[in-house]
Amino acid sequence: AAGVIQSPRHLIKEKRETATLKCYPIPRHDTVYWYQQGPGQDPQFLISFYEKMQSDKGSIPDRFSAQQFSDYHSELNMSSLELGDSALYFCASSFGLQKGSSEKLFFGSGTQLSVL
Amino acid sequence: DQQVKQNSPSLSVQEGRISILNCDYTNSMFDYFLWYKKYPAEGPTFLISISSIKDKNEDGRFTVFLNKSAKHLSLHIVPSQPGDSAVYFCAASEANAGNMLTFGGGTRLMVKP
């Protein structure tokens, strides 16, 4: 079965550069979530989208922006990269926003971003 | 401030024995709790969940216990198998917060044959 696809798997950037991470949800899933997991840290919720509209916002820096497109894929745009942005970025998708469906979150394998 | 804490970064258990992974939380607004399992180079996968109206949920070898008064939950795996070796994340969601999850730091479980 198709899973959540994230690209690229690995990305190396230098300070002050920009990066774009992509997430392709499971077919028919309309909700996308972005999480950031720094080295030795727990995953932190960044932002989510439902039906192409932002639904929740977490600890996403102002330097980052994200959107969900008409085909439901999402892109996380990161500008003025800092060393502290080095982390594993997970995308998850689900169908709908109904409470109690958290177990229906399917995670991608993540994009490992290294900022040098 | 960490709202979900897993105080044991690692746990080693013999095959066939019980594995108990613990999780504490501080936010009394959390009403739904989940355990995710993560293998290296893969994203977390859902394992089991429990609503705050229950104190126990069982699914095969996996049982989650919730003690609301202590703001504590635990995951029991019995019998443990070598394939259970992975990082286990505890997560919680708050009422009216959709599916936004707050994760703990994870516990690495190693099941020895």
PDB file of N, CA, C and O in Angstrom, chain A residues 9 33 35 37 40-45 56-58 88 90 94 96-110, chain B residues 2 4 31-32 34 36 38 41-49 89 93-106:
ATOM      1  N   ARG A   9      15.210  12.604   1.104  1.00  0.00           N
ATOM      2  CA  ARG A   9      15.459  11.862   2.345  1.00  0.00           C
ATOM      3  C   ARG A   9      16.539  12.551   3.163  1.00  0.00           C
ATOM      4  O   ARG A   9      16.482  12.552   4.396  1.00  0.00           O
ATOM      5  N   TYR A  33       0.469  16.932   8.474  1.00  0.00           N
ATOM      6  CA  TYR A  33       1.099  17.470   9.675  1.00  0.00           C
ATOM      7  C   TYR A  33       2.616  17.479   9.480  1.00  0.00           C
ATOM      8  O   TYR A  33       3.173  16.545   8.907  1.00  0.00           O
ATOM      9  N   TYR A  35       6.264  17.692  11.645  1.00  0.00           N
ATOM     10  CA  TYR A  35       6.916  17.601  12.943  1.00  0.00           C
ATOM     11  C   TYR A  35       8.423  17.750  12.732  1.00  0.00           C
ATOM     12  O   TYR A  35       8.978  17.323  11.728  1.00  0.00           O
ATOM     13  N   GLN A  37      12.105  16.910  14.658  1.00  0.00           N
ATOM     14  CA  GLN A  37      12.778  16.207  15.745  1.00  0.00           C
ATOM     15  C   GLN A  37      14.258  16.518  15.713  1.00  0.00           C
ATOM     16  O   GLN A  37      15.004  16.016  14.863  1.00  0.00           O
ATOM     17  N   GLY A  40      18.419  14.100  19.705  1.00  0.00           N
ATOM     18  CA  GLY A  40      18.170  13.800  21.106  1.00  0.00           C
ATOM     19  C   GLY A  40      16.916  14.444  21.676  1.00  0.00           C
ATOM     20  O   GLY A  40      16.734  14.480  22.896  1.00  0.00           O
ATOM     21  N   GLN A  41      16.060  14.951  20.820  1.00  0.00           N
ATOM     22  CA  GLN A  41      14.849  15.627  21.291  1.00  0.00           C
ATOM     23  C   GLN A  41      13.602  14.883  20.840  1.00  0.00           C
ATOM     24  O   GLN A  41      13.650  14.005  19.983  1.00  0.00           O
ATOM     25  N   ASP A  42      12.478  15.218  21.462  1.00  0.00           N
ATOM     26  CA  ASP A  42      11.226  14.605  21.037  1.00  0.00           C
ATOM     27  C   ASP A  42      10.655  15.361  19.841  1.00  0.00           C
ATOM     28  O   ASP A  42      10.933  16.546  19.662  1.00  0.00           O
ATOM     29  N   PRO A  43       9.851  14.693  19.047  1.00  0.00           N
ATOM     30  CA  PRO A  43       9.245  15.359  17.892  1.00  0.00           C
ATOM     31  C   PRO A  43       8.363  16.525  18.339  1.00  0.00           C
ATOM     32  O   PRO A  43       7.574  16.393  19.265  1.00  0.00           O
ATOM     33  N   GLN A  44       8.514  17.647  17.688  1.00  0.00           N
ATOM     34  CA  GLN A  44       7.743  18.836  17.996  1.00  0.00           C
ATOM     35  C   GLN A  44       6.821  19.167  16.827  1.00  0.00           C
ATOM     36  O   GLN A  44       7.259  19.225  15.679  1.00  0.00           O
ATOM     37  N   PHE A  45       5.569  19.413  17.132  1.00  0.00           N
ATOM     38  CA  PHE A  45       4.598  19.751  16.106  1.00  0.00           C
ATOM     39  C   PHE A  45       4.893  21.144  15.548  1.00  0.00           C
ATOM     40  O   PHE A  45       5.106  22.101  16.297  1.00  0.00           O
ATOM     41  N   ASP A  56      -3.815  23.887  12.340  1.00  0.00           N
ATOM     42  CA  ASP A  56      -3.186  24.107  13.638  1.00  0.00           C
ATOM     43  C   ASP A  56      -1.769  24.623  13.427  1.00  0.00           C
ATOM     44  O   ASP A  56      -1.136  24.311  12.419  1.00  0.00           O
ATOM     45  N   LYS A  57      -1.295  25.389  14.384  1.00  0.00           N
ATOM     46  CA  LYS A  57       0.065  25.912  14.296  1.00  0.00           C
ATOM     47  C   LYS A  57       0.765  25.651  15.601  1.00  0.00           C
ATOM     48  O   LYS A  57       0.225  25.941  16.672  1.00  0.00           O
ATOM     49  N   GLY A  58       1.964  25.106  15.511  1.00  0.00           N
ATOM     50  CA  GLY A  58       2.732  24.812  16.706  1.00  0.00           C
ATOM     51  C   GLY A  58       3.940  25.705  16.787  1.00  0.00           C
ATOM     52  O   GLY A  58       3.868  26.907  16.589  1.00  0.00           O
ATOM     53  N   LEU A  88      15.433  16.096  12.012  1.00  0.00           N
ATOM     54  CA  LEU A  88      14.655  15.181  11.176  1.00  0.00           C
ATOM     55  C   LEU A  88      13.247  15.751  11.095  1.00  0.00           C
ATOM     56  O   LEU A  88      12.628  16.027  12.121  1.00  0.00           O
ATOM     57  N   PHE A  90       9.499  15.223  10.029  1.00  0.00           N
ATOM     58  CA  PHE A  90       8.496  14.213   9.680  1.00  0.00           C
ATOM     59  C   PHE A  90       7.250  14.880   9.149  1.00  0.00           C
ATOM     60  O   PHE A  90       6.817  15.920   9.638  1.00  0.00           O
ATOM     61  N   SER A  94      -3.448  12.174   7.340  1.00  0.00           N
ATOM     62  CA  SER A  94      -4.640  11.471   7.831  1.00  0.00           C
ATOM     63  C   SER A  94      -5.824  11.902   6.985  1.00  0.00           C
ATOM     64  O   SER A  94      -5.732  12.845   6.185  1.00  0.00           O
ATOM     65  N   GLY A  96      -9.292  13.532   7.340  1.00  0.00           N
ATOM     66  CA  GLY A  96     -10.189  14.271   8.195  1.00  0.00           C
ATOM     67  C   GLY A  96      -9.530  14.727   9.479  1.00  0.00           C
ATOM     68  O   GLY A  96      -8.370  14.433   9.775  1.00  0.00           O
ATOM     69  N   LEU A  97     -10.285  15.421  10.282  1.00  0.00           N
ATOM     70  CA  LEU A  97      -9.763  16.025  11.502  1.00  0.00           C
ATOM     71  C   LEU A  97     -10.487  15.525  12.744  1.00  0.00           C
ATOM     72  O   LEU A  97     -10.270  16.029  13.819  1.00  0.00           O
ATOM     73  N   GLN A  98     -11.345  14.521  12.556  1.00  0.00           N
ATOM     74  CA  GLN A  98     -12.163  14.137  13.687  1.00  0.00           C
ATOM     75  C   GLN A  98     -11.313  13.689  14.859  1.00  0.00           C
ATOM     76  O   GLN A  98     -10.332  12.992  14.714  1.00  0.00           O
ATOM     77  N   LYS A  99     -11.761  14.119  16.043  1.00  0.00           N
ATOM     78  CA  LYS A  99     -11.070  13.787  17.277  1.00  0.00           C
ATOM     79  C   LYS A  99     -11.057  12.285  17.475  1.00  0.00           C
ATOM     80  O   LYS A  99     -12.028  11.598  17.194  1.00  0.00           O
ATOM     81  N   GLY A 100      -9.943  11.791  17.967  1.00  0.00           N
ATOM     82  CA  GLY A 100      -9.854  10.357  18.228  1.00  0.00           C
ATOM     83  C   GLY A 100      -9.344   9.580  17.056  1.00  0.00           C
ATOM     84  O   GLY A 100      -9.195   8.368  17.122  1.00  0.00           O
ATOM     85  N   SER A 101      -9.009  10.281  16.005  1.00  0.00           N
ATOM     86  CA  SER A 101      -8.491   9.562  14.849  1.00  0.00           C
ATOM     87  C   SER A 101      -6.990   9.703  14.754  1.00  0.00           C
ATOM     88  O   SER A 101      -6.408   9.459  13.699  1.00  0.00           O
ATOM     89  N   SER A 102      -6.360  10.095  15.864  1.00  0.00           N
ATOM     90  CA  SER A 102      -4.909  10.286  15.846  1.00  0.00           C
ATOM     91  C   SER A 102      -4.188   9.024  15.441  1.00  0.00           C
ATOM     92  O   SER A 102      -3.110   9.079  14.874  1.00  0.00           O
ATOM     93  N   GLU A 103      -4.794   7.877  15.755  1.00  0.00           N
ATOM     94  CA  GLU A 103      -4.121   6.644  15.355  1.00  0.00           C
ATOM     95  C   GLU A 103      -4.135   6.467  13.850  1.00  0.00           C
ATOM     96  O   GLU A 103      -3.427   5.630  13.318  1.00  0.00           O
ATOM     97  N   LYS A 104      -4.928   7.266  13.190  1.00  0.00           N
ATOM     98  CA  LYS A 104      -4.959   7.182  11.743  1.00  0.00           C
ATOM     99  C   LYS A 104      -3.894   8.072  11.109  1.00  0.00           C
ATOM    100  O   LYS A 104      -3.889   8.278   9.902  1.00  0.00           O
ATOM    101  N   LEU A 105      -3.010   8.638  11.929  1.00  0.00           N
ATOM    102  CA  LEU A 105      -1.888   9.398  11.405  1.00  0.00           C
ATOM    103  C   LEU A 105      -0.842   8.427  10.885  1.00  0.00           C
ATOM    104  O   LEU A 105      -0.422   7.512  11.579  1.00  0.00           O
ATOM    105  N   PHE A 106      -0.454   8.637   9.648  1.00  0.00           N
ATOM    106  CA  PHE A 106       0.580   7.812   9.045  1.00  0.00           C
ATOM    107  C   PHE A 106       1.773   8.715   8.770  1.00  0.00           C
ATOM    108  O   PHE A 106       1.642   9.737   8.123  1.00  0.00           O
ATOM    109  N   PHE A 107       2.915   8.306   9.270  1.00  0.00           N
ATOM    110  CA  PHE A 107       4.107   9.122   9.156  1.00  0.00           C
ATOM    111  C   PHE A 107       4.969   8.695   7.979  1.00  0.00           C
ATOM    112  O   PHE A 107       5.047   7.497   7.644  1.00  0.00           O
ATOM    113  N   GLY A 108       5.635   9.668   7.368  1.00  0.00           N
ATOM    114  CA  GLY A 108       6.661   9.362   6.388  1.00  0.00           C
ATOM    115  C   GLY A 108       7.959   9.020   7.096  1.00  0.00           C
ATOM    116  O   GLY A 108       8.040   9.061   8.329  1.00  0.00           O
ATOM    117  N   SER A 109       8.957   8.685   6.337  1.00  0.00           N
ATOM    118  CA  SER A 109      10.254   8.297   6.906  1.00  0.00           C
ATOM    119  C   SER A 109      11.102   9.496   7.295  1.00  0.00           C
ATOM    120  O   SER A 109      12.145   9.332   7.916  1.00  0.00           O
ATOM    121  N   GLY A 110      10.646  10.694   6.932  1.00  0.00           N
ATOM    122  CA  GLY A 110      11.346  11.885   7.363  1.00  0.00           C
ATOM    123  C   GLY A 110      12.385  12.395   6.369  1.00  0.00           C
ATOM    124  O   GLY A 110      12.853  11.656   5.496  1.00  0.00           O
TER     125      GLY A 110
ATOM    126  N   GLN B   2       8.587  20.399  28.983  1.00  0.00           N
ATOM    127  CA  GLN B   2       8.092  19.167  28.402  1.00  0.00           C
ATOM    128  C   GLN B   2       6.789  18.758  29.037  1.00  0.00           C
ATOM    129  O   GLN B   2       6.729  18.556  30.256  1.00  0.00           O
ATOM    130  N   VAL B   4       5.096  16.016  28.002  1.00  0.00           N
ATOM    131  CA  VAL B   4       5.061  14.552  27.991  1.00  0.00           C
ATOM    132  C   VAL B   4       6.494  14.073  28.198  1.00  0.00           C
ATOM    133  O   VAL B   4       7.383  14.466  27.449  1.00  0.00           O
ATOM    134  N   ASP B  31      -6.498  14.420  26.693  1.00  0.00           N
ATOM    135  CA  ASP B  31      -7.568  13.449  26.898  1.00  0.00           C
ATOM    136  C   ASP B  31      -7.434  12.229  26.004  1.00  0.00           C
ATOM    137  O   ASP B  31      -8.326  11.375  25.984  1.00  0.00           O
ATOM    138  N   TYR B  32      -6.348  12.162  25.261  1.00  0.00           N
ATOM    139  CA  TYR B  32      -6.160  11.026  24.366  1.00  0.00           C
ATOM    140  C   TYR B  32      -4.676  10.745  24.294  1.00  0.00           C
ATOM    141  O   TYR B  32      -3.881  11.662  24.093  1.00  0.00           O
ATOM    142  N   LEU B  34      -1.429   8.037  23.044  1.00  0.00           N
ATOM    143  CA  LEU B  34      -1.066   7.064  22.027  1.00  0.00           C
ATOM    144  C   LEU B  34       0.368   6.610  22.232  1.00  0.00           C
ATOM    145  O   LEU B  34       1.190   7.331  22.792  1.00  0.00           O
ATOM    146  N   TYR B  36       3.536   5.163  19.845  1.00  0.00           N
ATOM    147  CA  TYR B  36       4.047   4.950  18.504  1.00  0.00           C
ATOM    148  C   TYR B  36       5.353   4.186  18.618  1.00  0.00           C
ATOM    149  O   TYR B  36       6.124   4.344  19.566  1.00  0.00           O
ATOM    150  N   LYS B  38       8.935   3.204  16.529  1.00  0.00           N
ATOM    151  CA  LYS B  38       9.757   3.708  15.430  1.00  0.00           C
ATOM    152  C   LYS B  38      10.998   2.849  15.248  1.00  0.00           C
ATOM    153  O   LYS B  38      11.799   2.682  16.164  1.00  0.00           O
ATOM    154  N   ALA B  41      15.392   4.722  10.474  1.00  0.00           N
ATOM    155  CA  ALA B  41      15.168   5.133   9.082  1.00  0.00           C
ATOM    156  C   ALA B  41      13.704   5.014   8.654  1.00  0.00           C
ATOM    157  O   ALA B  41      13.408   5.033   7.453  1.00  0.00           O
ATOM    158  N   GLU B  42      12.815   4.871   9.611  1.00  0.00           N
ATOM    159  CA  GLU B  42      11.392   4.857   9.286  1.00  0.00           C
ATOM    160  C   GLU B  42      10.665   5.883  10.146  1.00  0.00           C
ATOM    161  O   GLU B  42      11.150   6.289  11.192  1.00  0.00           O
ATOM    162  N   GLY B  43       9.479   6.284   9.704  1.00  0.00           N
ATOM    163  CA  GLY B  43       8.677   7.164  10.517  1.00  0.00           C
ATOM    164  C   GLY B  43       7.966   6.386  11.612  1.00  0.00           C
ATOM    165  O   GLY B  43       7.863   5.162  11.564  1.00  0.00           O
ATOM    166  N   PRO B  44       7.466   7.068  12.627  1.00  0.00           N
ATOM    167  CA  PRO B  44       6.719   6.395  13.692  1.00  0.00           C
ATOM    168  C   PRO B  44       5.470   5.720  13.138  1.00  0.00           C
ATOM    169  O   PRO B  44       4.826   6.242  12.225  1.00  0.00           O
ATOM    170  N   THR B  45       5.137   4.569  13.694  1.00  0.00           N
ATOM    171  CA  THR B  45       3.903   3.891  13.323  1.00  0.00           C
ATOM    172  C   THR B  45       3.038   3.720  14.566  1.00  0.00           C
ATOM    173  O   THR B  45       3.542   3.415  15.654  1.00  0.00           O
ATOM    174  N   PHE B  46       1.754   3.903  14.378  1.00  0.00           N
ATOM    175  CA  PHE B  46       0.822   3.818  15.501  1.00  0.00           C
ATOM    176  C   PHE B  46       0.794   2.406  16.065  1.00  0.00           C
ATOM    177  O   PHE B  46       0.780   1.415  15.331  1.00  0.00           O
ATOM    178  N   LEU B  47       0.740   2.327  17.404  1.00  0.00           N
ATOM    179  CA  LEU B  47       0.713   1.036  18.070  1.00  0.00           C
ATOM    180  C   LEU B  47      -0.598   0.814  18.798  1.00  0.00           C
ATOM    181  O   LEU B  47      -1.342  -0.123  18.528  1.00  0.00           O
ATOM    182  N   ILE B  48      -0.909   1.686  19.737  1.00  0.00           N
ATOM    183  CA  ILE B  48      -2.112   1.526  20.553  1.00  0.00           C
ATOM    184  C   ILE B  48      -2.463   2.868  21.172  1.00  0.00           C
ATOM    185  O   ILE B  48      -1.593   3.722  21.337  1.00  0.00           O
ATOM    186  N   SER B  49      -3.726   3.064  21.482  1.00  0.00           N
ATOM    187  CA  SER B  49      -4.143   4.333  22.070  1.00  0.00           C
ATOM    188  C   SER B  49      -5.110   4.091  23.220  1.00  0.00           C
ATOM    189  O   SER B  49      -5.612   2.972  23.412  1.00  0.00           O
ATOM    190  N   PHE B  89       7.521   5.894  21.340  1.00  0.00           N
ATOM    191  CA  PHE B  89       7.153   7.251  21.719  1.00  0.00           C
ATOM    192  C   PHE B  89       5.760   7.257  22.338  1.00  0.00           C
ATOM    193  O   PHE B  89       4.822   6.672  21.801  1.00  0.00           O
ATOM    194  N   SER B  93      -2.807  14.043  23.011  1.00  0.00           N
ATOM    195  CA  SER B  93      -3.496  15.137  22.331  1.00  0.00           C
ATOM    196  C   SER B  93      -4.525  15.739  23.264  1.00  0.00           C
ATOM    197  O   SER B  93      -5.055  15.071  24.165  1.00  0.00           O
ATOM    198  N   GLU B  94      -4.784  16.983  23.034  1.00  0.00           N
ATOM    199  CA  GLU B  94      -5.632  17.772  23.914  1.00  0.00           C
ATOM    200  C   GLU B  94      -7.012  17.930  23.313  1.00  0.00           C
ATOM    201  O   GLU B  94      -7.146  17.992  22.088  1.00  0.00           O
ATOM    202  N   ALA B  95      -7.994  17.998  24.156  1.00  0.00           N
ATOM    203  CA  ALA B  95      -9.352  18.237  23.677  1.00  0.00           C
ATOM    204  C   ALA B  95      -9.377  19.499  22.827  1.00  0.00           C
ATOM    205  O   ALA B  95      -8.721  20.484  23.143  1.00  0.00           O
ATOM    206  N   ASN B  96     -10.121  19.437  21.747  1.00  0.00           N
ATOM    207  CA  ASN B  96     -10.275  20.576  20.836  1.00  0.00           C
ATOM    208  C   ASN B  96      -8.982  20.972  20.129  1.00  0.00           C
ATOM    209  O   ASN B  96      -8.866  22.088  19.638  1.00  0.00           O
ATOM    210  N   ALA B  97      -8.015  20.085  20.122  1.00  0.00           N
ATOM    211  CA  ALA B  97      -6.760  20.386  19.416  1.00  0.00           C
ATOM    212  C   ALA B  97      -6.573  19.480  18.220  1.00  0.00           C
ATOM    213  O   ALA B  97      -5.453  19.266  17.769  1.00  0.00           O
ATOM    214  N   GLY B  98      -7.675  18.936  17.749  1.00  0.00           N
ATOM    215  CA  GLY B  98      -7.569  18.090  16.563  1.00  0.00           C
ATOM    216  C   GLY B  98      -6.645  16.925  16.803  1.00  0.00           C
ATOM    217  O   GLY B  98      -6.695  16.285  17.852  1.00  0.00           O
ATOM    218  N   ASN B  99      -5.809  16.653  15.855  1.00  0.00           N
ATOM    219  CA  ASN B  99      -4.890  15.531  15.970  1.00  0.00           C
ATOM    220  C   ASN B  99      -3.466  16.001  16.220  1.00  0.00           C
ATOM    221  O   ASN B  99      -2.516  15.271  15.967  1.00  0.00           O
ATOM    222  N   MET B 100      -3.287  17.215  16.730  1.00  0.00           N
ATOM    223  CA  MET B 100      -1.962  17.711  17.049  1.00  0.00           C
ATOM    224  C   MET B 100      -1.435  16.921  18.240  1.00  0.00           C
ATOM    225  O   MET B 100      -2.062  16.885  19.301  1.00  0.00           O
ATOM    226  N   LEU B 101      -0.309  16.274  18.047  1.00  0.00           N
ATOM    227  CA  LEU B 101       0.240  15.409  19.076  1.00  0.00           C
ATOM    228  C   LEU B 101       1.432  16.057  19.763  1.00  0.00           C
ATOM    229  O   LEU B 101       2.259  16.708  19.127  1.00  0.00           O
ATOM    230  N   THR B 102       1.518  15.840  21.066  1.00  0.00           N
ATOM    231  CA  THR B 102       2.695  16.205  21.842  1.00  0.00           C
ATOM    232  C   THR B 102       3.413  14.917  22.199  1.00  0.00           C
ATOM    233  O   THR B 102       2.825  14.047  22.841  1.00  0.00           O
ATOM    234  N   PHE B 103       4.656  14.817  21.773  1.00  0.00           N
ATOM    235  CA  PHE B 103       5.409  13.575  21.953  1.00  0.00           C
ATOM    236  C   PHE B 103       6.329  13.638  23.161  1.00  0.00           C
ATOM    237  O   PHE B 103       6.824  14.705  23.543  1.00  0.00           O
ATOM    238  N   GLY B 104       6.581  12.479  23.733  1.00  0.00           N
ATOM    239  CA  GLY B 104       7.649  12.328  24.697  1.00  0.00           C
ATOM    240  C   GLY B 104       8.956  12.097  23.960  1.00  0.00           C
ATOM    241  O   GLY B 104       8.985  12.038  22.722  1.00  0.00           O
ATOM    242  N   GLY B 105      10.034  11.955  24.712  1.00  0.00           N
ATOM    243  CA  GLY B 105      11.351  11.830  24.103  1.00  0.00           C
ATOM    244  C   GLY B 105      11.688  10.448  23.581  1.00  0.00           C
ATOM    245  O   GLY B 105      12.699  10.276  22.910  1.00  0.00           O
ATOM    246  N   GLY B 106      10.837   9.475  23.891  1.00  0.00           N
ATOM    247  CA  GLY B 106      11.071   8.129  23.386  1.00  0.00           C
ATOM    248  C   GLY B 106      11.874   7.271  24.344  1.00  0.00           C
ATOM    249  O   GLY B 106      12.686   7.768  25.133  1.00  0.00           O
TER     250      GLY B 106
END
